[in-house]
Amino acid sequence: MIHANPADWWRARKLDDGVTHIDEPHIREFYRCNVWHVRGRDRDMLVDSGMGVVSLRDLVPLVTERPLEAVASHTHFDHIGCHHEFPCRSCHGAEAHLLRAPTRENTFADTYVTDDIFTTLPPAPYSSAHYAVPAAPATRLLWDGDVIDLGDRHFEVIHTPGHSPGGIALWESATGILFSGDIVYDGELIESTDPREQAQYAASMERLLRLPVRIVHGGHFPSYSGDRHREIILGWLRGKGL
């Protein structure tokens, strides 16, 4: 497999509501994290940061134009790879130790990162066997009910355990926008077989179902409408007998 040109690694697409979608097109869709940039009056927000195999700050000028808070929806390898590039970093307190000291094991890189997750390999001298997420200690710990304030925009932190202990979603009630992380998106969801985590997953789904969502920007796969959001969650709950 050939190696990609660094200049071709990232792509960015402006959406409505001051949101820009950034992703890594050479990663296969199932493994490809959505990175979300949100423009605020006083500062911006970045939700997740991809694998970190190519610098986000160096190749996507949008993320360096203004003060920015880099938020981790959770600390799996595909979501926090470039967090170390930003001076203002936040995550849920339950996963702060993982952002501070990531390993191949605790970020699940040892399970999922192989050459097969790419359509074109990252720029040389990349090696899947040696891939690791750089440490990026949180400068702010987030808890359920906290607010990320961009000046004219306010995102409520919703703790959504189930996919990961410190998973969060971000809810902007004024616009009906939900950044859902990996707890729910329009594709195959990754769930644990542990009964406690299964119960947490169900509780998180039920909580997100109650929100008057207009649009969902998930951790993977394309964004979707509030009607589709309710359809996904109700179908998932019915499948669990709930």
PDB file of C-alpha atoms in Angstrom:
ATOM      1  CA  MET A   1       0.000   0.000   0.000  1.00  0.00           C
ATOM      2  CA  ILE A   2       1.307   3.461  -0.861  1.00  0.00           C
ATOM      3  CA  HIS A   3       1.742   6.351   1.581  1.00  0.00           C
ATOM      4  CA  ALA A   4      -0.362   9.497   1.320  1.00  0.00           C
ATOM      5  CA  ASN A   5       0.922  13.015   0.773  1.00  0.00           C
ATOM      6  CA  PRO A   6       0.575  14.980   4.052  1.00  0.00           C
ATOM      7  CA  ALA A   7      -1.201  17.806   2.210  1.00  0.00           C
ATOM      8  CA  ASP A   8      -3.942  15.359   1.168  1.00  0.00           C
ATOM      9  CA  TRP A   9      -4.521  13.799   4.583  1.00  0.00           C
ATOM     10  CA  TRP A  10      -7.207  16.139   5.950  1.00  0.00           C
ATOM     11  CA  ARG A  11     -10.319  17.531   4.324  1.00  0.00           C
ATOM     12  CA  ALA A  12     -12.696  20.188   5.644  1.00  0.00           C
ATOM     13  CA  ARG A  13     -16.240  21.076   4.663  1.00  0.00           C
ATOM     14  CA  LYS A  14     -18.299  23.984   5.999  1.00  0.00           C
ATOM     15  CA  LEU A  15     -21.825  23.152   7.139  1.00  0.00           C
ATOM     16  CA  ASP A  16     -24.605  25.341   8.520  1.00  0.00           C
ATOM     17  CA  ASP A  17     -24.659  26.852  12.023  1.00  0.00           C
ATOM     18  CA  GLY A  18     -20.971  27.813  12.038  1.00  0.00           C
ATOM     19  CA  VAL A  19     -19.935  24.151  12.037  1.00  0.00           C
ATOM     20  CA  THR A  20     -17.118  22.726   9.912  1.00  0.00           C
ATOM     21  CA  HIS A  21     -16.672  18.994   9.387  1.00  0.00           C
ATOM     22  CA  ILE A  22     -13.050  17.811   9.279  1.00  0.00           C
ATOM     23  CA  ASP A  23     -11.989  14.226   8.645  1.00  0.00           C
ATOM     24  CA  GLU A  24      -9.262  11.908   7.343  1.00  0.00           C
ATOM     25  CA  PRO A  25     -10.483  10.479   4.012  1.00  0.00           C
ATOM     26  CA  HIS A  26      -7.738   7.844   3.737  1.00  0.00           C
ATOM     27  CA  ILE A  27      -9.136   6.009   6.781  1.00  0.00           C
ATOM     28  CA  ARG A  28     -11.948   3.540   6.070  1.00  0.00           C
ATOM     29  CA  GLU A  29     -15.350   4.941   7.036  1.00  0.00           C
ATOM     30  CA  PHE A  30     -16.031   2.641   9.998  1.00  0.00           C
ATOM     31  CA  TYR A  31     -12.785   3.774  11.700  1.00  0.00           C
ATOM     32  CA  ARG A  32     -12.809   7.377  10.471  1.00  0.00           C
ATOM     33  CA  CYS A  33     -13.499   9.885  13.250  1.00  0.00           C
ATOM     34  CA  ASN A  34     -15.486  13.036  12.587  1.00  0.00           C
ATOM     35  CA  VAL A  35     -13.726  16.154  13.849  1.00  0.00           C
ATOM     36  CA  TRP A  36     -16.050  19.108  14.422  1.00  0.00           C
ATOM     37  CA  HIS A  37     -15.000  22.771  14.472  1.00  0.00           C
ATOM     38  CA  VAL A  38     -17.527  25.235  15.889  1.00  0.00           C
ATOM     39  CA  ARG A  39     -17.207  28.986  15.451  1.00  0.00           C
ATOM     40  CA  GLY A  40     -18.114  31.165  18.428  1.00  0.00           C
ATOM     41  CA  ARG A  41     -18.074  34.912  19.008  1.00  0.00           C
ATOM     42  CA  ASP A  42     -15.231  34.912  21.531  1.00  0.00           C
ATOM     43  CA  ARG A  43     -13.531  31.606  20.793  1.00  0.00           C
ATOM     44  CA  ASP A  44     -13.985  28.352  18.925  1.00  0.00           C
ATOM     45  CA  MET A  45     -14.455  24.721  19.905  1.00  0.00           C
ATOM     46  CA  LEU A  46     -12.964  21.573  18.412  1.00  0.00           C
ATOM     47  CA  VAL A  47     -14.732  18.301  19.141  1.00  0.00           C
ATOM     48  CA  ASP A  48     -12.208  15.434  18.819  1.00  0.00           C
ATOM     49  CA  SER A  49      -9.002  15.535  16.776  1.00  0.00           C
ATOM     50  CA  GLY A  50      -8.547  12.347  14.732  1.00  0.00           C
ATOM     51  CA  MET A  51      -5.732   9.792  14.820  1.00  0.00           C
ATOM     52  CA  GLY A  52      -2.784  12.174  15.028  1.00  0.00           C
ATOM     53  CA  VAL A  53      -0.782  10.614  12.198  1.00  0.00           C
ATOM     54  CA  VAL A  54      -0.616  14.005  10.438  1.00  0.00           C
ATOM     55  CA  SER A  55      -0.656  17.374  12.212  1.00  0.00           C
ATOM     56  CA  LEU A  56      -4.079  19.000  12.320  1.00  0.00           C
ATOM     57  CA  ARG A  57      -2.703  22.429  13.291  1.00  0.00           C
ATOM     58  CA  ASP A  58      -0.171  22.459  10.460  1.00  0.00           C
ATOM     59  CA  LEU A  59      -2.513  21.323   7.693  1.00  0.00           C
ATOM     60  CA  VAL A  60      -5.917  22.824   8.621  1.00  0.00           C
ATOM     61  CA  PRO A  61      -5.475  26.599   9.164  1.00  0.00           C
ATOM     62  CA  LEU A  62      -9.044  26.960  10.479  1.00  0.00           C
ATOM     63  CA  VAL A  63      -8.070  25.463  13.844  1.00  0.00           C
ATOM     64  CA  THR A  64      -5.369  28.059  14.517  1.00  0.00           C
ATOM     65  CA  GLU A  65      -7.208  31.246  13.545  1.00  0.00           C
ATOM     66  CA  ARG A  66      -8.694  32.011  16.980  1.00  0.00           C
ATOM     67  CA  PRO A  67      -8.552  30.838  20.628  1.00  0.00           C
ATOM     68  CA  LEU A  68      -9.921  27.315  20.733  1.00  0.00           C
ATOM     69  CA  GLU A  69     -10.925  24.651  23.266  1.00  0.00           C
ATOM     70  CA  ALA A  70     -10.180  21.100  22.093  1.00  0.00           C
ATOM     71  CA  VAL A  71     -12.794  18.818  23.624  1.00  0.00           C
ATOM     72  CA  ALA A  72     -12.487  15.020  23.701  1.00  0.00           C
ATOM     73  CA  SER A  73     -15.826  13.243  23.370  1.00  0.00           C
ATOM     74  CA  HIS A  74     -13.880  10.268  24.804  1.00  0.00           C
ATOM     75  CA  THR A  75     -10.296   9.009  24.743  1.00  0.00           C
ATOM     76  CA  HIS A  76     -10.182   6.266  22.119  1.00  0.00           C
ATOM     77  CA  PHE A  77      -7.225   6.546  19.726  1.00  0.00           C
ATOM     78  CA  ASP A  78      -9.206   7.809  16.746  1.00  0.00           C
ATOM     79  CA  HIS A  79     -10.583  10.791  18.681  1.00  0.00           C
ATOM     80  CA  ILE A  80      -7.598  12.287  20.546  1.00  0.00           C
ATOM     81  CA  GLY A  81      -4.563  11.872  18.295  1.00  0.00           C
ATOM     82  CA  CYS A  82      -3.965  15.612  17.788  1.00  0.00           C
ATOM     83  CA  HIS A  83      -5.127  16.890  21.180  1.00  0.00           C
ATOM     84  CA  HIS A  84      -1.527  17.473  22.242  1.00  0.00           C
ATOM     85  CA  GLU A  85      -1.274  20.179  19.571  1.00  0.00           C
ATOM     86  CA  PHE A  86      -3.701  22.480  21.408  1.00  0.00           C
ATOM     87  CA  PRO A  87      -2.962  24.398  24.618  1.00  0.00           C
ATOM     88  CA  CYS A  88      -6.570  24.277  25.874  1.00  0.00           C
ATOM     89  CA  ARG A  89      -7.731  20.652  26.223  1.00  0.00           C
ATOM     90  CA  SER A  90     -10.767  19.244  28.003  1.00  0.00           C
ATOM     91  CA  CYS A  91     -12.339  15.867  28.677  1.00  0.00           C
ATOM     92  CA  HIS A  92     -14.635  14.238  31.203  1.00  0.00           C
ATOM     93  CA  GLY A  93     -12.949  13.707  34.555  1.00  0.00           C
ATOM     94  CA  ALA A  94     -13.477   9.944  34.357  1.00  0.00           C
ATOM     95  CA  GLU A  95     -11.028   9.730  31.446  1.00  0.00           C
ATOM     96  CA  ALA A  96      -8.518  12.424  32.391  1.00  0.00           C
ATOM     97  CA  HIS A  97      -5.959   9.775  33.366  1.00  0.00           C
ATOM     98  CA  LEU A  98      -6.210   8.292  29.860  1.00  0.00           C
ATOM     99  CA  LEU A  99      -5.636  11.612  28.116  1.00  0.00           C
ATOM    100  CA  ARG A 100      -2.684  12.223  30.446  1.00  0.00           C
ATOM    101  CA  ALA A 101      -1.086   8.817  29.879  1.00  0.00           C
ATOM    102  CA  PRO A 102      -2.458   7.109  26.755  1.00  0.00           C
ATOM    103  CA  THR A 103      -1.152   3.688  25.777  1.00  0.00           C
ATOM    104  CA  ARG A 104      -1.848   1.417  22.850  1.00  0.00           C
ATOM    105  CA  GLU A 105      -3.964  -0.696  25.177  1.00  0.00           C
ATOM    106  CA  ASN A 106      -6.061   1.918  26.977  1.00  0.00           C
ATOM    107  CA  THR A 107      -6.839   3.815  23.751  1.00  0.00           C
ATOM    108  CA  PHE A 108      -7.705   0.529  21.925  1.00  0.00           C
ATOM    109  CA  ALA A 109      -5.030   1.165  19.301  1.00  0.00           C
ATOM    110  CA  ASP A 110      -3.629  -2.312  19.948  1.00  0.00           C
ATOM    111  CA  THR A 111      -6.976  -3.840  18.930  1.00  0.00           C
ATOM    112  CA  TYR A 112      -7.919  -1.723  15.922  1.00  0.00           C
ATOM    113  CA  VAL A 113      -4.872  -0.041  14.374  1.00  0.00           C
ATOM    114  CA  THR A 114      -3.577  -2.120  11.480  1.00  0.00           C
ATOM    115  CA  ASP A 115      -2.791  -1.228   7.875  1.00  0.00           C
ATOM    116  CA  ASP A 116      -6.235  -2.565   6.950  1.00  0.00           C
ATOM    117  CA  ILE A 117      -8.055   0.440   8.466  1.00  0.00           C
ATOM    118  CA  PHE A 118      -6.556   2.670   5.752  1.00  0.00           C
ATOM    119  CA  THR A 119      -7.241   2.981   2.043  1.00  0.00           C
ATOM    120  CA  THR A 120      -3.880   4.785   1.749  1.00  0.00           C
ATOM    121  CA  LEU A 121      -1.284   4.654   4.493  1.00  0.00           C
ATOM    122  CA  PRO A 122      -0.350   7.796   6.422  1.00  0.00           C
ATOM    123  CA  PRO A 123       2.778   9.594   5.218  1.00  0.00           C
ATOM    124  CA  ALA A 124       6.075   7.734   5.647  1.00  0.00           C
ATOM    125  CA  PRO A 125       7.643   6.641   7.926  1.00  0.00           C
ATOM    126  CA  TYR A 126       4.305   5.647   9.514  1.00  0.00           C
ATOM    127  CA  SER A 127       4.076   2.116  10.998  1.00  0.00           C
ATOM    128  CA  SER A 128       0.845   0.677  12.406  1.00  0.00           C
ATOM    129  CA  ALA A 129       2.832  -1.540  14.780  1.00  0.00           C
ATOM    130  CA  HIS A 130       4.425   1.528  16.382  1.00  0.00           C
ATOM    131  CA  TYR A 131       1.449   3.900  16.283  1.00  0.00           C
ATOM    132  CA  ALA A 132       0.726   5.581  19.628  1.00  0.00           C
ATOM    133  CA  VAL A 133      -1.299   8.563  20.825  1.00  0.00           C
ATOM    134  CA  PRO A 134       0.800  11.383  22.344  1.00  0.00           C
ATOM    135  CA  ALA A 135       0.039  12.424  25.918  1.00  0.00           C
ATOM    136  CA  ALA A 136      -2.174  15.519  26.204  1.00  0.00           C
ATOM    137  CA  PRO A 137      -3.006  16.235  29.877  1.00  0.00           C
ATOM    138  CA  ALA A 138      -6.360  17.970  30.257  1.00  0.00           C
ATOM    139  CA  THR A 139      -6.283  21.636  31.185  1.00  0.00           C
ATOM    140  CA  ARG A 140      -9.975  21.473  32.116  1.00  0.00           C
ATOM    141  CA  LEU A 141     -12.041  18.614  33.519  1.00  0.00           C
ATOM    142  CA  LEU A 142     -15.626  18.400  32.360  1.00  0.00           C
ATOM    143  CA  TRP A 143     -18.527  17.030  34.378  1.00  0.00           C
ATOM    144  CA  ASP A 144     -22.189  16.458  33.632  1.00  0.00           C
ATOM    145  CA  GLY A 145     -24.017  19.773  33.414  1.00  0.00           C
ATOM    146  CA  ASP A 146     -20.926  21.898  32.767  1.00  0.00           C
ATOM    147  CA  VAL A 147     -21.143  24.454  29.958  1.00  0.00           C
ATOM    148  CA  ILE A 148     -18.616  25.226  27.238  1.00  0.00           C
ATOM    149  CA  ASP A 149     -19.089  28.947  26.638  1.00  0.00           C
ATOM    150  CA  LEU A 150     -18.016  30.375  23.272  1.00  0.00           C
ATOM    151  CA  GLY A 151     -19.453  33.823  24.024  1.00  0.00           C
ATOM    152  CA  ASP A 152     -22.621  33.705  21.960  1.00  0.00           C
ATOM    153  CA  ARG A 153     -22.939  29.906  22.025  1.00  0.00           C
ATOM    154  CA  HIS A 154     -23.293  27.569  24.976  1.00  0.00           C
ATOM    155  CA  PHE A 155     -22.868  23.802  24.885  1.00  0.00           C
ATOM    156  CA  GLU A 156     -24.038  21.706  27.817  1.00  0.00           C
ATOM    157  CA  VAL A 157     -21.925  18.680  28.709  1.00  0.00           C
ATOM    158  CA  ILE A 158     -23.995  15.494  28.945  1.00  0.00           C
ATOM    159  CA  HIS A 159     -22.209  12.510  30.454  1.00  0.00           C
ATOM    160  CA  THR A 160     -22.992   9.481  28.279  1.00  0.00           C
ATOM    161  CA  PRO A 161     -21.221   6.398  29.693  1.00  0.00           C
ATOM    162  CA  GLY A 162     -21.678   3.082  27.935  1.00  0.00           C
ATOM    163  CA  HIS A 163     -19.316   3.271  24.978  1.00  0.00           C
ATOM    164  CA  SER A 164     -16.611   4.557  27.343  1.00  0.00           C
ATOM    165  CA  PRO A 165     -16.644   5.579  31.030  1.00  0.00           C
ATOM    166  CA  GLY A 166     -16.145   9.280  30.380  1.00  0.00           C
ATOM    167  CA  GLY A 167     -17.985   9.629  27.100  1.00  0.00           C
ATOM    168  CA  ILE A 168     -19.792  12.932  26.630  1.00  0.00           C
ATOM    169  CA  ALA A 169     -22.243  14.566  24.249  1.00  0.00           C
ATOM    170  CA  LEU A 170     -22.494  18.339  23.762  1.00  0.00           C
ATOM    171  CA  TRP A 171     -25.942  19.944  23.512  1.00  0.00           C
ATOM    172  CA  GLU A 172     -26.761  23.420  22.235  1.00  0.00           C
ATOM    173  CA  SER A 173     -30.394  24.005  23.164  1.00  0.00           C
ATOM    174  CA  ALA A 174     -30.649  27.284  21.230  1.00  0.00           C
ATOM    175  CA  THR A 175     -30.023  25.542  17.887  1.00  0.00           C
ATOM    176  CA  GLY A 176     -30.978  21.924  18.636  1.00  0.00           C
ATOM    177  CA  ILE A 177     -27.461  20.735  17.739  1.00  0.00           C
ATOM    178  CA  LEU A 178     -26.109  17.607  19.418  1.00  0.00           C
ATOM    179  CA  PHE A 179     -22.497  16.485  19.134  1.00  0.00           C
ATOM    180  CA  SER A 180     -23.024  12.886  20.211  1.00  0.00           C
ATOM    181  CA  GLY A 181     -19.541  11.354  20.205  1.00  0.00           C
ATOM    182  CA  ASP A 182     -19.637   7.575  19.851  1.00  0.00           C
ATOM    183  CA  ILE A 183     -22.649   6.809  22.028  1.00  0.00           C
ATOM    184  CA  VAL A 184     -24.943   7.160  18.999  1.00  0.00           C
ATOM    185  CA  TYR A 185     -24.441   7.749  15.282  1.00  0.00           C
ATOM    186  CA  ASP A 186     -26.011   6.433  12.086  1.00  0.00           C
ATOM    187  CA  GLY A 187     -23.935   3.278  11.733  1.00  0.00           C
ATOM    188  CA  GLU A 188     -22.845   0.144  13.593  1.00  0.00           C
ATOM    189  CA  LEU A 189     -22.407   1.016  17.272  1.00  0.00           C
ATOM    190  CA  ILE A 190     -19.616  -0.439  19.412  1.00  0.00           C
ATOM    191  CA  GLU A 191     -21.013  -1.871  22.655  1.00  0.00           C
ATOM    192  CA  SER A 192     -19.568  -3.785  25.583  1.00  0.00           C
ATOM    193  CA  THR A 193     -20.792  -7.174  26.769  1.00  0.00           C
ATOM    194  CA  ASP A 194     -20.348  -6.090  30.399  1.00  0.00           C
ATOM    195  CA  PRO A 195     -23.813  -5.884  32.068  1.00  0.00           C
ATOM    196  CA  ARG A 196     -22.974  -2.681  33.930  1.00  0.00           C
ATOM    197  CA  GLU A 197     -21.788  -0.925  30.781  1.00  0.00           C
ATOM    198  CA  GLN A 198     -24.832  -2.206  28.879  1.00  0.00           C
ATOM    199  CA  ALA A 199     -27.096  -0.638  31.508  1.00  0.00           C
ATOM    200  CA  GLN A 200     -25.150   2.635  31.265  1.00  0.00           C
ATOM    201  CA  TYR A 201     -25.493   2.579  27.483  1.00  0.00           C
ATOM    202  CA  ALA A 202     -29.273   2.181  27.727  1.00  0.00           C
ATOM    203  CA  ALA A 203     -29.545   5.025  30.253  1.00  0.00           C
ATOM    204  CA  SER A 204     -27.465   7.292  28.027  1.00  0.00           C
ATOM    205  CA  MET A 205     -29.623   6.478  25.000  1.00  0.00           C
ATOM    206  CA  GLU A 206     -32.818   7.174  26.923  1.00  0.00           C
ATOM    207  CA  ARG A 207     -31.438  10.497  28.108  1.00  0.00           C
ATOM    208  CA  LEU A 208     -30.488  11.630  24.603  1.00  0.00           C
ATOM    209  CA  LEU A 209     -33.878  10.536  23.286  1.00  0.00           C
ATOM    210  CA  ARG A 210     -35.561  13.137  25.500  1.00  0.00           C
ATOM    211  CA  LEU A 211     -33.696  16.066  23.901  1.00  0.00           C
ATOM    212  CA  PRO A 212     -35.518  18.115  21.215  1.00  0.00           C
ATOM    213  CA  VAL A 213     -32.740  17.467  18.722  1.00  0.00           C
ATOM    214  CA  ARG A 214     -32.729  19.136  15.295  1.00  0.00           C
ATOM    215  CA  ILE A 215     -29.452  17.717  13.949  1.00  0.00           C
ATOM    216  CA  VAL A 216     -26.840  15.275  15.235  1.00  0.00           C
ATOM    217  CA  HIS A 217     -23.132  15.451  14.450  1.00  0.00           C
ATOM    218  CA  GLY A 218     -21.799  12.079  15.600  1.00  0.00           C
ATOM    219  CA  GLY A 219     -18.359  10.653  16.147  1.00  0.00           C
ATOM    220  CA  HIS A 220     -18.574   8.613  12.936  1.00  0.00           C
ATOM    221  CA  PHE A 221     -20.635   8.523   9.738  1.00  0.00           C
ATOM    222  CA  PRO A 222     -22.648  11.445   8.290  1.00  0.00           C
ATOM    223  CA  SER A 223     -24.764  13.870  10.308  1.00  0.00           C
ATOM    224  CA  TYR A 224     -28.503  13.244  10.484  1.00  0.00           C
ATOM    225  CA  SER A 225     -31.791  14.830  11.465  1.00  0.00           C
ATOM    226  CA  GLY A 226     -33.606  14.842  14.773  1.00  0.00           C
ATOM    227  CA  ASP A 227     -36.244  12.504  13.334  1.00  0.00           C
ATOM    228  CA  ARG A 228     -33.525  10.022  12.358  1.00  0.00           C
ATOM    229  CA  HIS A 229     -31.983  10.440  15.823  1.00  0.00           C
ATOM    230  CA  ARG A 230     -35.215   9.362  17.483  1.00  0.00           C
ATOM    231  CA  GLU A 231     -35.634   6.513  14.999  1.00  0.00           C
ATOM    232  CA  ILE A 232     -32.120   5.190  15.706  1.00  0.00           C
ATOM    233  CA  ILE A 233     -32.501   5.296  19.480  1.00  0.00           C
ATOM    234  CA  LEU A 234     -36.032   3.856  19.565  1.00  0.00           C
ATOM    235  CA  GLY A 235     -34.927   1.030  17.267  1.00  0.00           C
ATOM    236  CA  TRP A 236     -31.907   0.355  19.463  1.00  0.00           C
ATOM    237  CA  LEU A 237     -34.008   0.314  22.632  1.00  0.00           C
ATOM    238  CA  ARG A 238     -36.596  -2.000  21.082  1.00  0.00           C
ATOM    239  CA  GLY A 239     -33.790  -4.314  20.016  1.00  0.00           C
ATOM    240  CA  LYS A 240     -32.737  -4.512  23.663  1.00  0.00           C
ATOM    241  CA  GLY A 241     -36.279  -5.222  24.805  1.00  0.00           C
ATOM    242  CA  LEU A 242     -36.526  -1.810  26.515  1.00  0.00           C
TER     243      LEU A 242
END
